[in-house]
Amino acid sequence: MTNPTENTEKNDFIRTIVRDDLANNKHEKIVTRFPPEPNGYLHLGHVKSICLNFGLAKEFGGLCNLRFDDTNPNAEDQEYVDNIKDDVRWLGFDWAGDVHYASNYFAQLYQWAVQLIEQGDAYVDLQTPEQIRENRGNFAKVGKNSPYRDASVAENLARFDDMKNGKFNNGEAVLRAKIDMASPNMNLRDPVIYRVMHSSHHQTGDAWCIYPMYDYAHPLSDAIEGVTHSVCTLEFEDHRPFYDWVIEKIGFKKQPHQYEFARLNVNHILTSKRKLKKLVDDNLVTGWDDPRMPTIAGMRRRGYTPQGLLDFCDRVGVSKADGVVDFNLLEFSIRNALEDTTNRAMAVLNPLKVTIVNFNEAVAKVEILKKPTVKTRLDKDNNILWLTQPKNSHDESQGMRDIPFTATIFIDKNDYNQNPPNGYKRLSPTNSEIRLRNSYVLKIEQAITDDNGEVVELIATIDPKTLGNNPEGRKVKGVIHWVSASCGIPATVRLYEQLFNQEDPAKVDLENLAQEINPNSLTTVNAVVEPSLLHASPGDRFQFEREGFFVADCQDFSKEHLVFNRIVGLKDGFK
Ligand code: ATP
Ligand code: MG
C-alpha cells in the first residue's frame, strides 16, 4: 500500500469545492475553524475533523481558527480547554492567531439578538419548557404558535432586558427566532436562541445569566471570524437552513457557508464525549488518558503517533456517505508509522527458565568461529557473552546495543509445548532445535515439570558453531526471542484489547457501560526485558521482537520500575 500522506494531492468533495471557490475568485483566501465544545477530551472522531479543517488551511494557504464553542457553561471546564489545545498541537497543527472563544462574542451576539427583536424576527417566550416542547409538534403534526409570539417589539425588548438582568429563573423565559411553526424542518419551528442560565462561565465568570444556543452562536461566530468554509458533520445538514437564516437576517455581506461530511465511525470505538466522560466519572477507566480510551490523550499514552493517526485519516478520506471503518485499518496505520522508526529490543512476557549446560564450554570457543558475523565480547569471569547488535536493523545509524547472553535465559512459555498440536512450529520434544534471535541455535535436552505436570524449566545445550552461522548438516526452522535470566530486568507490561467487544458501542446505554466493558481489555504481565531498556525514557517506543510495538509509559515508567504499554501487535489483521 502506498502512503497517502506523502506527496499525493488529496481529493474529495470538499477540496473540490475549495479549489473551485479559489479558482473562481469567490474567496481570495480560505478560512476554516475547528470548533470543539470544551466539555470533555477530544477523541478519534475529532482527529478527523482536525485533519480536515487544519489540513484544508495548510494545503490551500489559508487559515484555520481554533474556536471553543463555549455556550453551555454547566458542562464546560478550563481543564478541557487546556487539554484540547495540547492535543491539537500534539497532532502537529497550529491555529491562526489567538485561540477564539464563542464567549468572546457574547456582547455582540446579545446586540444582534436585540436587532432580531427590533426587526420582528425574535420574541421572548414565557411558556414553560413543557409547553414549548408540546407546542412544537412533531414530524406528523405542525406546531402551535406561542401566545407570546405576537407581543410588540417594545414588550419583547423589555422582557429580553429582564432576562439579561436576572429577573427570570432558569427555564422561565427564552428568546426564540420567529420563523415558521409549521415548517417541515423542525429546526425552523421558532428555535430557541437564548436561555436563562444562572451559572458561572469558565471565561466570562458571572457577567452573564443568559447564554446563546449553539445554533445561533455558531454561524455568527463563523461570520465574525470571516470563516469561508464551515465544515461540520452530516447531522447538522438539517440545521443549515437556520444557519443561513441567521446570517441573512443579521445582514452579512460575506457569508460563510456550511458544508457537511460523514462523521468518522470505527467499529468497537466509542466516540461520544458524554459516554467517555461517564467511563471516567465512574472510574471504569483510570482517566481520560487511560491507554484504552479512544481519546487523543489515551491514544497518545498508548503510544500511537501523530503520523499514524494522520495516515489513518488520509486513508479514510472525506465523503458524504456514512459508514463504519474497520478498527484494523487504524492499527495498520499505527503499525506502519512505527515500523521503520522504532528500535528493536527483546522482552519475554511469560518467562520460562532455560539452563544451558554447555554454556562455558561453548562460549570459550567463540574466538574460533570461522566467520564471526556477530561482534562479541566475553566478560572477565566468562559468565556473560555480550552480543553487539544494531538497535534498529532497518536503520543502523541508530547505533548498536549490547545484549548479554548467559548460562540461564528466559524464553516465552508459549514457545515450548510438551504436547504440541499439529502444525506447531516452535519447540517441543519432537522439534527440539531452534535459533535464538541474534545468538546460537538452542537444543532442548530435557523438560522439568512440577507436580501438576507443568513445565517449569528446560535443560538445553547450544551448538558452539552457530553464532552467526547456519548449523552444519541440518536445517533449523524458527527463531525465538529470549532474555538473559541473570542480566534481564523485570518489567510490568500492559497488553490491551478493545474496551468494548461490541461492534457498535454507541448502542450501549449510559447505564450499561460498566457491564459491557471487555474484561480482557487490560492484562498486566510480569515480563523480563533486556537491560538496554534501562536507558529508555518515558514515551520511548520499541519493537519487542515477535511481540509488537511498545511504549515506555509516560506516567508510570521509571528506572526503578520499567512499565511498557503495548501499542499494537505485529500481525496485520487488515484485509
Ligand atoms: P461528541 O458527540 O463526542 O460530544 P461533538 O460533535 O458534540 O462530539 P464537538 O466538540 O462539538 O463534539 O466537536 C467539534 C468538531 O468535531 C465538530 O465540528 C464536530 O462535527 C467534529 N466531530 C465530532 N465527532 C466527530 C466524528 N466522529 N467524526 C468527525 N468529526 C467529528
Ligand atoms: Mg457538538
Coordinates of C-alpha atoms in Angstrom, one line a residue, residues 24-519:
N24 CA -13.4 31.4 -9.4
N25 CA -12.2 34.1 -7.0
K26 CA -15.1 33.6 -4.7
H27 CA -12.6 33.8 -2.0
E28 CA -9.0 35.1 -2.1
K29 CA -8.0 33.0 0.9
I30 CA -10.0 30.4 2.7
V31 CA -10.7 30.4 6.5
T32 CA -11.8 27.3 8.3
R33 CA -12.2 26.6 12.0
F34 CA -12.2 23.7 14.4
P35 CA -14.9 24.3 16.9
P36 CA -14.9 21.9 19.9
E37 CA -17.1 22.4 22.9
P38 CA -14.8 22.2 26.0
N39 CA -17.0 19.6 27.7
G40 CA -14.6 16.7 27.5
Y41 CA -11.4 15.5 25.9
L42 CA -11.0 15.1 22.1
H43 CA -11.5 11.7 20.6
L44 CA -10.6 9.9 17.4
G45 CA -13.6 11.4 15.6
H46 CA -12.3 14.9 16.4
V47 CA -8.9 13.8 14.8
K48 CA -10.7 13.5 11.5
S49 CA -12.3 17.0 11.9
I50 CA -8.9 18.5 12.9
C51 CA -7.1 16.9 10.0
L52 CA -9.8 18.2 7.6
N53 CA -10.0 21.8 8.9
F54 CA -6.4 22.4 9.6
G55 CA -5.4 20.3 6.6
L56 CA -7.5 22.5 4.2
A57 CA -5.9 25.6 5.5
K58 CA -2.5 24.2 5.2
E59 CA -3.0 22.8 1.7
F60 CA -4.7 25.9 0.3
G61 CA -2.6 28.6 2.0
G62 CA -5.5 29.6 4.2
L63 CA -6.1 30.0 7.9
C64 CA -7.7 27.7 10.5
N65 CA -9.0 29.0 13.8
L66 CA -9.3 27.1 17.0
R67 CA -12.6 28.2 18.5
F68 CA -14.1 26.9 21.6
D69 CA -17.9 26.7 21.3
D70 CA -18.4 27.5 24.9
T71 CA -22.1 28.4 25.1
N72 CA -23.1 25.9 27.8
P73 CA -21.1 26.7 31.0
N74 CA -22.7 23.9 33.0
A75 CA -20.8 21.2 31.0
E76 CA -17.6 23.0 30.4
D77 CA -14.3 23.4 32.1
Q78 CA -10.9 25.1 31.8
E79 CA -9.3 21.6 32.1
Y80 CA -10.9 20.7 28.8
V81 CA -9.8 23.9 27.2
D82 CA -6.2 23.3 28.1
N83 CA -6.1 19.7 27.0
I84 CA -7.8 20.3 23.7
K85 CA -5.2 22.9 22.9
D86 CA -2.5 20.5 23.8
D87 CA -4.0 17.7 21.8
V88 CA -4.3 19.8 18.6
R89 CA -0.6 20.8 18.9
W90 CA 0.5 17.3 19.6
L91 CA -1.2 16.3 16.3
G92 CA 1.1 18.8 14.6
F93 CA -1.3 21.6 13.9
D94 CA -1.3 25.2 15.0
W95 CA -4.2 27.7 14.8
A96 CA -4.2 31.1 13.3
G97 CA -3.5 33.9 15.8
D98 CA -5.1 33.6 19.3
V99 CA -7.4 30.9 20.4
H100 CA -11.0 32.1 19.9
Y101 CA -14.0 31.6 22.1
A102 CA -17.6 32.0 21.2
S103 CA -17.8 33.6 24.6
N104 CA -15.6 36.5 23.3
Y105 CA -18.6 37.4 21.2
F106 CA -21.3 37.3 23.9
A107 CA -21.8 41.1 23.9
Q108 CA -22.0 41.2 20.1
L109 CA -24.3 38.2 20.0
Y110 CA -26.6 40.0 22.5
Q111 CA -26.7 43.1 20.4
W112 CA -27.7 41.1 17.3
A113 CA -30.4 39.4 19.3
V114 CA -31.8 42.8 20.1
Q115 CA -31.6 43.6 16.4
L116 CA -33.6 40.5 15.6
I117 CA -36.3 41.6 18.1
E118 CA -36.4 45.1 16.6
Q119 CA -36.7 43.5 13.1
G120 CA -39.7 41.5 14.4
D121 CA -37.6 38.3 13.9
A122 CA -37.4 37.2 17.5
Y123 CA -39.6 37.2 20.6
V124 CA -39.4 36.2 24.3
D125 CA -41.5 33.2 25.1
L126 CA -42.7 32.8 28.6
Q127 CA -44.3 29.4 28.1
T128 CA -43.0 26.6 30.4
P129 CA -40.4 24.3 28.8
E130 CA -43.1 21.5 28.7
Q131 CA -45.5 23.8 26.8
I132 CA -42.8 24.7 24.4
R133 CA -42.0 21.1 23.7
E134 CA -45.7 20.2 23.4
N135 CA -46.5 23.0 21.1
R136 CA -43.5 22.3 18.8
G137 CA -45.4 19.4 17.3
N138 CA -43.6 16.6 15.6
F139 CA -42.9 15.3 12.1
A140 CA -46.5 14.3 11.7
K141 CA -48.1 17.3 13.5
V142 CA -47.4 21.0 12.8
G143 CA -46.6 23.2 15.7
K144 CA -48.8 25.7 17.5
N145 CA -47.9 29.4 17.8
S146 CA -46.9 30.6 21.2
P147 CA -49.3 33.1 22.8
Y148 CA -46.3 35.3 23.3
R149 CA -45.4 35.2 19.6
D150 CA -47.1 38.4 18.6
A151 CA -46.1 40.6 21.5
S152 CA -44.9 44.0 20.5
V153 CA -41.3 44.8 19.9
A154 CA -41.3 47.1 22.9
E155 CA -42.6 44.3 25.1
N156 CA -40.1 41.8 23.8
L157 CA -37.2 44.3 24.3
A158 CA -38.3 44.8 27.9
R159 CA -38.6 41.1 28.5
F160 CA -35.2 40.3 26.9
D161 CA -33.7 43.0 29.1
D162 CA -35.3 41.4 32.1
M163 CA -33.8 38.0 31.1
K164 CA -30.4 39.6 30.8
N165 CA -30.8 41.4 34.2
G166 CA -31.6 38.2 36.1
K167 CA -35.3 38.8 36.6
F168 CA -36.2 35.3 35.5
N169 CA -35.2 32.0 36.9
N170 CA -33.7 29.2 34.8
G171 CA -36.4 27.9 32.4
E172 CA -38.8 30.8 32.9
A173 CA -38.1 32.6 29.7
V174 CA -36.3 32.0 26.3
L175 CA -35.7 34.1 23.3
R176 CA -36.9 32.4 20.1
A177 CA -36.4 33.1 16.4
K178 CA -39.7 33.9 14.7
I179 CA -39.7 31.7 11.6
D180 CA -42.5 29.1 11.0
M181 CA -44.2 26.7 13.5
A182 CA -45.5 24.7 10.5
S183 CA -42.1 24.1 8.8
P184 CA -41.4 20.5 7.9
N185 CA -37.9 21.2 9.2
M186 CA -38.2 21.1 13.0
N187 CA -35.1 23.3 13.3
L188 CA -37.1 26.2 11.8
R189 CA -40.1 25.9 14.2
D190 CA -39.1 29.1 16.1
P191 CA -35.8 27.7 17.5
V192 CA -34.7 28.9 20.9
I193 CA -31.7 31.2 20.6
Y194 CA -31.1 32.4 24.2
R195 CA -31.8 30.8 27.5
V196 CA -31.6 31.8 31.1
M197 CA -28.9 30.0 33.0
H198 CA -27.6 31.3 36.3
S199 CA -24.2 29.7 36.0
S200 CA -20.6 31.0 36.2
H201 CA -18.7 30.6 33.0
H202 CA -15.0 29.5 32.7
Q203 CA -14.2 32.5 30.5
T204 CA -16.8 35.2 31.4
G205 CA -17.4 34.4 35.1
D206 CA -20.7 35.9 36.3
A207 CA -21.0 38.5 33.6
W208 CA -24.0 36.8 32.0
C209 CA -27.0 34.8 33.2
I210 CA -28.3 34.3 29.7
Y211 CA -26.4 32.2 27.2
P212 CA -26.9 31.8 23.4
M213 CA -27.7 28.5 21.9
Y214 CA -25.2 26.7 19.7
D215 CA -27.2 27.0 16.5
Y216 CA -27.4 30.8 17.0
A217 CA -23.8 31.4 18.2
H218 CA -22.1 29.2 15.7
P219 CA -23.0 30.8 12.3
L220 CA -22.4 34.3 13.8
S221 CA -19.0 33.3 15.3
D222 CA -18.1 32.0 11.8
A223 CA -19.2 35.3 10.3
I224 CA -17.3 37.4 12.8
E225 CA -14.1 35.4 12.1
G226 CA -14.5 35.6 8.4
V227 CA -14.8 31.8 8.1
T228 CA -15.4 30.9 4.4
H229 CA -15.9 27.1 4.7
S230 CA -17.6 26.0 7.9
V231 CA -17.2 22.2 7.8
C232 CA -19.3 20.0 10.1
T233 CA -20.7 16.5 10.3
L234 CA -23.8 15.3 8.5
E235 CA -26.2 15.5 11.4
F236 CA -26.0 19.3 11.0
E237 CA -27.4 19.2 7.5
D238 CA -30.9 20.0 8.7
H239 CA -29.5 22.9 10.7
R240 CA -28.1 24.6 7.6
P241 CA -31.4 26.4 6.7
F242 CA -31.3 28.1 10.2
Y243 CA -27.6 28.8 9.8
D244 CA -28.3 30.6 6.6
W245 CA -31.4 32.3 8.1
V246 CA -29.3 33.8 10.9
I247 CA -26.5 35.0 8.6
E248 CA -29.0 36.6 6.3
K249 CA -31.2 38.3 9.0
I250 CA -28.1 39.9 10.6
G251 CA -27.1 41.1 7.2
F252 CA -23.7 39.8 6.5
K253 CA -22.3 40.6 3.0
K254 CA -19.6 38.0 3.1
Q255 CA -21.4 34.8 4.1
P256 CA -19.7 31.7 5.5
H257 CA -21.1 28.6 4.0
Q258 CA -21.7 25.3 5.9
Y259 CA -20.6 22.0 4.3
E260 CA -21.3 18.6 5.9
F261 CA -19.3 15.4 5.7
A262 CA -19.7 12.0 7.2
R263 CA -18.6 11.6 10.7
L264 CA -15.9 9.0 11.5
N265 CA -17.2 5.8 12.9
V266 CA -14.8 3.0 13.7
N267 CA -16.1 -0.4 14.9
H268 CA -15.6 -1.1 18.6
I269 CA -14.7 2.5 19.2
L270 CA -16.9 4.8 21.3
T271 CA -16.8 8.4 20.1
S272 CA -19.2 10.2 22.3
K273 CA -17.7 12.6 24.9
R274 CA -20.7 12.1 27.1
K275 CA -20.2 8.4 27.3
L276 CA -16.4 8.7 27.6
K277 CA -16.9 11.1 30.5
K278 CA -19.2 8.5 32.1
L279 CA -16.3 5.9 31.9
V280 CA -14.0 8.5 33.6
D281 CA -16.5 9.7 36.2
D282 CA -17.4 6.1 37.3
N283 CA -13.8 5.0 37.4
L284 CA -14.3 2.4 34.8
V285 CA -11.0 3.5 33.3
T286 CA -8.1 5.3 35.0
G287 CA -8.8 8.6 33.4
W288 CA -9.3 10.5 30.1
D289 CA -5.8 9.3 29.2
D290 CA -6.2 5.6 30.0
P291 CA -4.4 3.9 27.1
R292 CA -7.6 2.0 26.3
M293 CA -9.5 5.3 25.7
P294 CA -10.1 6.5 22.1
T295 CA -9.3 10.0 23.3
I296 CA -6.2 11.7 21.8
A297 CA -4.8 11.7 25.4
G298 CA -5.4 8.0 25.7
M299 CA -4.1 7.1 22.2
R300 CA -1.0 9.3 22.9
R301 CA -0.3 7.5 26.2
R302 CA -0.9 4.2 24.4
G303 CA 2.0 5.1 22.1
Y304 CA 0.1 6.0 18.9
T305 CA 2.0 8.6 16.9
P306 CA 0.6 11.7 15.2
Q307 CA 1.9 10.4 11.8
G308 CA -0.1 7.1 12.4
L309 CA -3.3 9.0 13.1
L310 CA -2.9 11.4 10.2
D311 CA -2.2 8.5 7.9
F312 CA -5.3 6.8 9.1
C313 CA -7.4 9.9 8.4
D314 CA -6.0 10.2 4.9
R315 CA -6.8 6.6 4.2
V316 CA -10.4 7.0 5.4
G317 CA -10.8 10.1 3.3
V318 CA -13.7 12.6 3.4
S319 CA -17.1 11.8 1.9
K320 CA -20.8 12.4 2.4
A321 CA -21.6 8.7 2.8
D322 CA -21.9 7.4 6.3
G323 CA -20.1 4.2 7.0
V324 CA -18.1 2.3 9.6
V325 CA -14.3 2.0 9.3
D326 CA -12.6 -1.3 10.4
F327 CA -10.5 -0.9 13.5
N328 CA -7.8 -2.9 11.8
L329 CA -7.2 -0.1 9.4
L330 CA -6.4 2.1 12.4
E331 CA -3.9 -0.4 13.7
F332 CA -2.5 -0.8 10.2
S333 CA -1.7 2.9 10.0
I334 CA -0.3 3.0 13.5
R335 CA 1.9 0.0 12.8
N336 CA 3.0 1.4 9.5
A337 CA 4.2 4.6 11.1
L338 CA 6.2 2.7 13.7
E339 CA 7.8 0.0 11.5
D340 CA 10.9 1.8 10.4
T341 CA 11.4 4.3 13.2
T342 CA 11.4 2.1 16.3
N343 CA 14.4 0.4 17.8
R344 CA 14.3 -3.3 18.4
A345 CA 14.6 -5.0 21.8
M346 CA 13.9 -8.4 23.3
A347 CA 11.3 -8.9 26.1
V348 CA 9.9 -12.1 27.4
L349 CA 6.4 -11.7 28.5
N350 CA 5.8 -15.2 30.0
P351 CA 9.2 -16.2 31.2
L352 CA 10.3 -19.9 31.2
K353 CA 13.8 -20.6 32.5
V354 CA 16.2 -22.4 30.3
T355 CA 19.6 -23.7 31.7
I356 CA 22.3 -24.1 29.0
V357 CA 24.5 -26.7 30.4
N358 CA 27.4 -26.3 27.9
F359 CA 27.4 -22.5 28.1
N360 CA 31.0 -22.1 29.3
E361 CA 32.4 -24.7 27.1
A362 CA 30.6 -23.3 24.0
V363 CA 31.3 -19.6 24.5
A364 CA 35.0 -20.3 25.3
K365 CA 35.2 -21.3 21.6
V366 CA 33.7 -18.1 20.4
E367 CA 37.1 -16.9 19.1
I368 CA 37.5 -19.9 16.8
L369 CA 34.3 -19.2 14.8
K370 CA 35.2 -19.2 11.1
K371 CA 33.1 -16.1 10.2
P372 CA 32.0 -14.4 13.4
T373 CA 29.4 -12.1 11.8
V374 CA 28.3 -11.2 15.2
K375 CA 30.6 -8.9 17.3
T376 CA 31.1 -10.4 20.7
R377 CA 32.9 -9.7 24.0
L378 CA 33.3 -12.1 26.8
D379 CA 33.4 -10.6 30.3
K380 CA 36.4 -11.4 32.5
D381 CA 34.7 -14.2 34.5
N382 CA 33.5 -15.8 31.3
N383 CA 29.9 -15.6 32.6
I384 CA 28.5 -13.2 30.1
L385 CA 28.9 -13.2 26.3
W386 CA 28.0 -9.7 25.1
L387 CA 26.5 -9.7 21.6
T388 CA 26.6 -6.4 19.8
Q389 CA 23.5 -5.8 17.5
P390 CA 22.1 -2.8 15.8
K391 CA 19.4 -1.0 17.7
N392 CA 17.4 -0.9 14.5
S393 CA 18.1 -3.4 11.8
H394 CA 16.4 -1.1 9.3
D395 CA 18.5 1.8 10.2
E396 CA 22.0 1.2 11.5
S397 CA 22.6 4.9 12.1
Q398 CA 20.6 4.5 15.3
G399 CA 23.7 2.8 16.7
M400 CA 24.4 -0.5 18.4
R401 CA 23.3 -2.2 21.6
D402 CA 24.9 -4.9 23.7
I403 CA 22.8 -8.0 24.6
P404 CA 24.1 -10.2 27.4
F405 CA 23.9 -13.9 26.7
T406 CA 24.3 -16.2 29.8
A407 CA 24.0 -19.8 31.0
T408 CA 20.4 -19.2 32.1
I409 CA 18.0 -17.4 29.9
F410 CA 14.3 -16.9 29.7
I411 CA 12.2 -17.9 26.7
D412 CA 8.5 -17.4 26.4
K413 CA 6.3 -20.2 27.8
N414 CA 4.4 -20.3 24.6
D415 CA 7.5 -21.2 22.6
Y416 CA 7.7 -24.7 24.2
N417 CA 4.9 -27.2 24.1
Q418 CA 5.2 -30.6 25.7
N419 CA 2.2 -31.9 23.7
P420 CA 2.3 -29.9 20.5
P421 CA -0.9 -29.7 18.4
N422 CA -0.5 -30.4 14.7
G423 CA 1.5 -27.8 12.8
Y424 CA 3.2 -26.4 15.9
K425 CA 6.4 -24.8 14.7
R426 CA 8.2 -23.9 17.9
L427 CA 10.0 -26.1 20.5
S428 CA 8.6 -29.5 21.5
P429 CA 10.0 -32.9 22.4
T430 CA 9.9 -33.8 18.7
N431 CA 11.3 -30.4 17.4
S432 CA 14.0 -29.7 19.9
E433 CA 16.2 -27.3 18.0
I434 CA 15.5 -23.6 17.3
R435 CA 17.5 -20.4 16.7
L436 CA 17.8 -17.9 19.5
R437 CA 17.4 -14.5 17.9
N438 CA 20.8 -12.8 17.5
S439 CA 22.5 -15.8 19.1
Y440 CA 23.1 -19.5 18.9
V441 CA 21.0 -22.5 17.9
L442 CA 19.5 -24.0 21.1
K443 CA 18.7 -27.7 21.6
I444 CA 16.3 -28.8 24.4
E445 CA 17.7 -31.8 26.2
Q446 CA 15.1 -32.2 29.0
A447 CA 11.9 -30.6 30.3
I448 CA 11.5 -30.4 34.1
T449 CA 7.9 -30.5 35.3
D450 CA 6.3 -29.7 38.6
D451 CA 3.7 -31.9 40.5
N452 CA 1.0 -30.7 38.1
G453 CA 2.9 -31.7 35.1
E454 CA 3.6 -28.1 34.1
V455 CA 6.9 -27.4 32.5
V456 CA 8.9 -25.2 34.9
E457 CA 12.4 -25.3 33.4
L458 CA 14.2 -26.6 30.3
I459 CA 17.7 -28.1 30.2
A460 CA 19.4 -27.3 27.0
T461 CA 22.6 -27.1 25.0
I462 CA 23.8 -24.7 22.3
D463 CA 25.7 -25.5 19.2
P464 CA 29.0 -23.6 19.6
K465 CA 29.4 -23.2 15.8
T466 CA 26.1 -21.5 15.2
L467 CA 26.7 -17.9 16.3
G468 CA 26.1 -16.0 13.1
N469 CA 26.4 -19.3 11.1
N470 CA 24.0 -21.9 10.0
P471 CA 24.2 -25.3 11.6
E472 CA 26.1 -27.9 9.6
G473 CA 24.3 -30.8 8.0
R474 CA 20.7 -29.9 9.1
K475 CA 18.1 -27.1 8.8
V476 CA 16.8 -25.4 11.9
K477 CA 13.5 -23.8 11.4
G478 CA 12.2 -20.9 13.6
V479 CA 13.7 -18.2 15.6
I480 CA 12.6 -17.2 19.1
H481 CA 13.4 -14.3 21.3
W482 CA 15.0 -14.6 24.8
V483 CA 16.4 -12.6 27.6
S484 CA 19.3 -13.4 30.0
A485 CA 18.0 -14.5 33.3
S486 CA 20.8 -13.1 35.3
C487 CA 21.1 -9.7 33.5
G488 CA 17.4 -9.2 32.4
I489 CA 15.3 -6.6 34.1
P490 CA 11.9 -7.2 35.5
A491 CA 9.2 -5.0 33.8
T492 CA 5.5 -4.6 34.0
V493 CA 3.9 -4.9 30.6
R494 CA 0.4 -3.9 29.8
L495 CA -1.4 -5.6 27.0
Y496 CA -4.6 -4.2 25.6
E497 CA -7.7 -5.4 23.8
Q498 CA -10.7 -3.4 22.7
L499 CA -12.5 -1.7 25.5
F500 CA -15.8 -2.9 24.0
N501 CA -16.4 -6.2 22.2
Q502 CA -19.5 -4.8 20.6
E503 CA -19.1 -3.8 17.0
D504 CA -21.0 -0.6 17.8
P505 CA -20.5 0.5 21.4
A506 CA -22.6 3.6 20.6
K507 CA -25.6 1.3 21.1
V508 CA -24.7 0.6 24.7
D509 CA -26.7 2.8 27.1
L510 CA -25.0 5.1 29.5
E511 CA -26.2 2.9 32.4
N512 CA -24.9 -0.3 30.9
L513 CA -21.4 0.8 30.0
A514 CA -19.9 -0.9 33.1
Q515 CA -21.1 -4.4 32.4
E516 CA -20.2 -4.2 28.7
I517 CA -16.5 -3.4 29.2
N518 CA -14.3 -6.2 27.8
P519 CA -12.8 -7.9 30.9

